[in-house]
PDB file of C-alpha atoms in Angstrom:
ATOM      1  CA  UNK I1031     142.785  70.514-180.743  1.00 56.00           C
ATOM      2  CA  UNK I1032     141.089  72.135-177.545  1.00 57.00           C
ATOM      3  CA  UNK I1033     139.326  75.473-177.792  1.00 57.00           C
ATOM      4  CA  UNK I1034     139.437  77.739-174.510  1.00 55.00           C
ATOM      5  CA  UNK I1035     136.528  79.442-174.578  1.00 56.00           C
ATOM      6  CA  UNK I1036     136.357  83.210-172.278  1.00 57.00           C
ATOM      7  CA  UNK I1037     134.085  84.185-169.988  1.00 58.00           C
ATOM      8  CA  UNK I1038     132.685  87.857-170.016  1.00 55.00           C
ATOM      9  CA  UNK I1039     133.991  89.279-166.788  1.00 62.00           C
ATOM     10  CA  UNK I1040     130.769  90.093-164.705  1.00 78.00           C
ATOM     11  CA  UNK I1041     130.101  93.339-163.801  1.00 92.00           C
ATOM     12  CA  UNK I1042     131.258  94.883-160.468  1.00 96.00           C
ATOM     13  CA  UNK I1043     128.513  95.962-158.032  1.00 96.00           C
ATOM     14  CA  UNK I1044     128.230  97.853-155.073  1.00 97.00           C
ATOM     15  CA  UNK I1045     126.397  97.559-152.109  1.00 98.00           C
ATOM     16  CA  UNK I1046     124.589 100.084-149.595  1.00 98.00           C
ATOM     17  CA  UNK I1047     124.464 100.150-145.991  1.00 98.00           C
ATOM     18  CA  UNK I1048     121.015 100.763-145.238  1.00 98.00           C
ATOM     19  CA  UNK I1049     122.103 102.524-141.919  1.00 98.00           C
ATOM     20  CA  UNK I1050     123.727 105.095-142.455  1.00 98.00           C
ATOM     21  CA  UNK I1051     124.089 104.988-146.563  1.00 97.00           C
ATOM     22  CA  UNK I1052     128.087 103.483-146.644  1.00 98.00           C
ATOM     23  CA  UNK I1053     128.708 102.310-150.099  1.00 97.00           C
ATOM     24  CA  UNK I1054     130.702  99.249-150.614  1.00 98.00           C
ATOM     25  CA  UNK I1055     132.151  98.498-154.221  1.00 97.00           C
ATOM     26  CA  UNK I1056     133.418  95.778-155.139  1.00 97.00           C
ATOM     27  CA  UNK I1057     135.833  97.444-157.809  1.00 97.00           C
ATOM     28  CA  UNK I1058     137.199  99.528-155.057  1.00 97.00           C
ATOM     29  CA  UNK I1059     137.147  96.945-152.159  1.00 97.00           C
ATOM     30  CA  UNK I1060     137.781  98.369-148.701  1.00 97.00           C
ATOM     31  CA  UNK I1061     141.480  98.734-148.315  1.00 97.00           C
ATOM     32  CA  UNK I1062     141.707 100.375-144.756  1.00 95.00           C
ATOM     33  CA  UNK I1063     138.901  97.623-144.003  1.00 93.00           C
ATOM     34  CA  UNK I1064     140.899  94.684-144.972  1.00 94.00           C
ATOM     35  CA  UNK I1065     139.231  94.074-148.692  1.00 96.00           C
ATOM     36  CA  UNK I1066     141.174  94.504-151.113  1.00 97.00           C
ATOM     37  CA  UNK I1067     140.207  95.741-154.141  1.00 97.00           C
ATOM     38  CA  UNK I1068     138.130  93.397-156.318  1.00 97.00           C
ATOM     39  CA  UNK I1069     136.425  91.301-153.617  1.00 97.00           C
ATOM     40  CA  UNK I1070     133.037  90.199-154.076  1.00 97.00           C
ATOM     41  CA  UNK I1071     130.256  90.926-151.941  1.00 97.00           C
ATOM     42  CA  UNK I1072     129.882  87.171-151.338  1.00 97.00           C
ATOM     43  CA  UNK I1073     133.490  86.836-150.632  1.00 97.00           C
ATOM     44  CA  UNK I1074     133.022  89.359-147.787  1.00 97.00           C
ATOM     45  CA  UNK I1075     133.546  87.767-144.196  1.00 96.00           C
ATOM     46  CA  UNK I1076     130.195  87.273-142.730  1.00 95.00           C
ATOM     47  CA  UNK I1077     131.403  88.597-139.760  1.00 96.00           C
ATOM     48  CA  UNK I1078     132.760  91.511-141.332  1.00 96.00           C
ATOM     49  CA  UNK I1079     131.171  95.146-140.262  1.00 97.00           C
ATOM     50  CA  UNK I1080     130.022  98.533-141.819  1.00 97.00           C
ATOM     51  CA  UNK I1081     133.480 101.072-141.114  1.00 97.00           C
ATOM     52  CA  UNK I1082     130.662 103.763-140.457  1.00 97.00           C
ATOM     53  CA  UNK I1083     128.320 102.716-138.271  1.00 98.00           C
ATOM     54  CA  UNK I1084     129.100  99.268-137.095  1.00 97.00           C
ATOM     55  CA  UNK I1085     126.147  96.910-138.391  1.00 98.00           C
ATOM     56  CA  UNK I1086     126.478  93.295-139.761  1.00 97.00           C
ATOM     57  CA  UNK I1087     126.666  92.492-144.063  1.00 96.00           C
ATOM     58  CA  UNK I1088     122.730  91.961-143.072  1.00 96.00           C
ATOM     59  CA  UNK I1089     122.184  95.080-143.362  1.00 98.00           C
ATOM     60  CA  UNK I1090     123.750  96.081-146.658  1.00 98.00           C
ATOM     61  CA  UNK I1091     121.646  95.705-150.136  1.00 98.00           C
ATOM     62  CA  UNK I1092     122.152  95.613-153.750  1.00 97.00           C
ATOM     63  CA  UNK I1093     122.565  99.499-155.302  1.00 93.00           C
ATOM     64  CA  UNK I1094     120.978  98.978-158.559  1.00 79.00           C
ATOM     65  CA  UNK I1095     121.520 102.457-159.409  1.00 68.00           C
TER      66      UNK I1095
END
């Protein structure tokens, strides 16, 4: 007999552009931006860019609020 043992889903996070304050979250994706909801930060094409202002994944950080 095999148990299956279930991971706690992590969190969702979001993530601010440091620019011009653009708020990506991950819950909420970036639909008109071609993320779909649900996509992690890490999953996020590095060559993807801020829909406001332009500027690389660089220059997003962690909102720990």
């Amino acid at each position: 007999m095999t148990t299956t043992t279930l991971e706690a889903p992590t969190e969702f996070k979001s993530w601010i552009c440091l620019i011009c304050g653009w708020i990506y979250n991950e819950a909420e994706g970036a639909p008109n931006d071609g993320l779909a909801p649900g996509t992690r930060w890490a999953d996020v094409p590095a060559d993807w860019r801020c829909p406001e202002c332009d500027v690389s994944k660089e220059d997003f950080a962690l909102s720990e609020f």
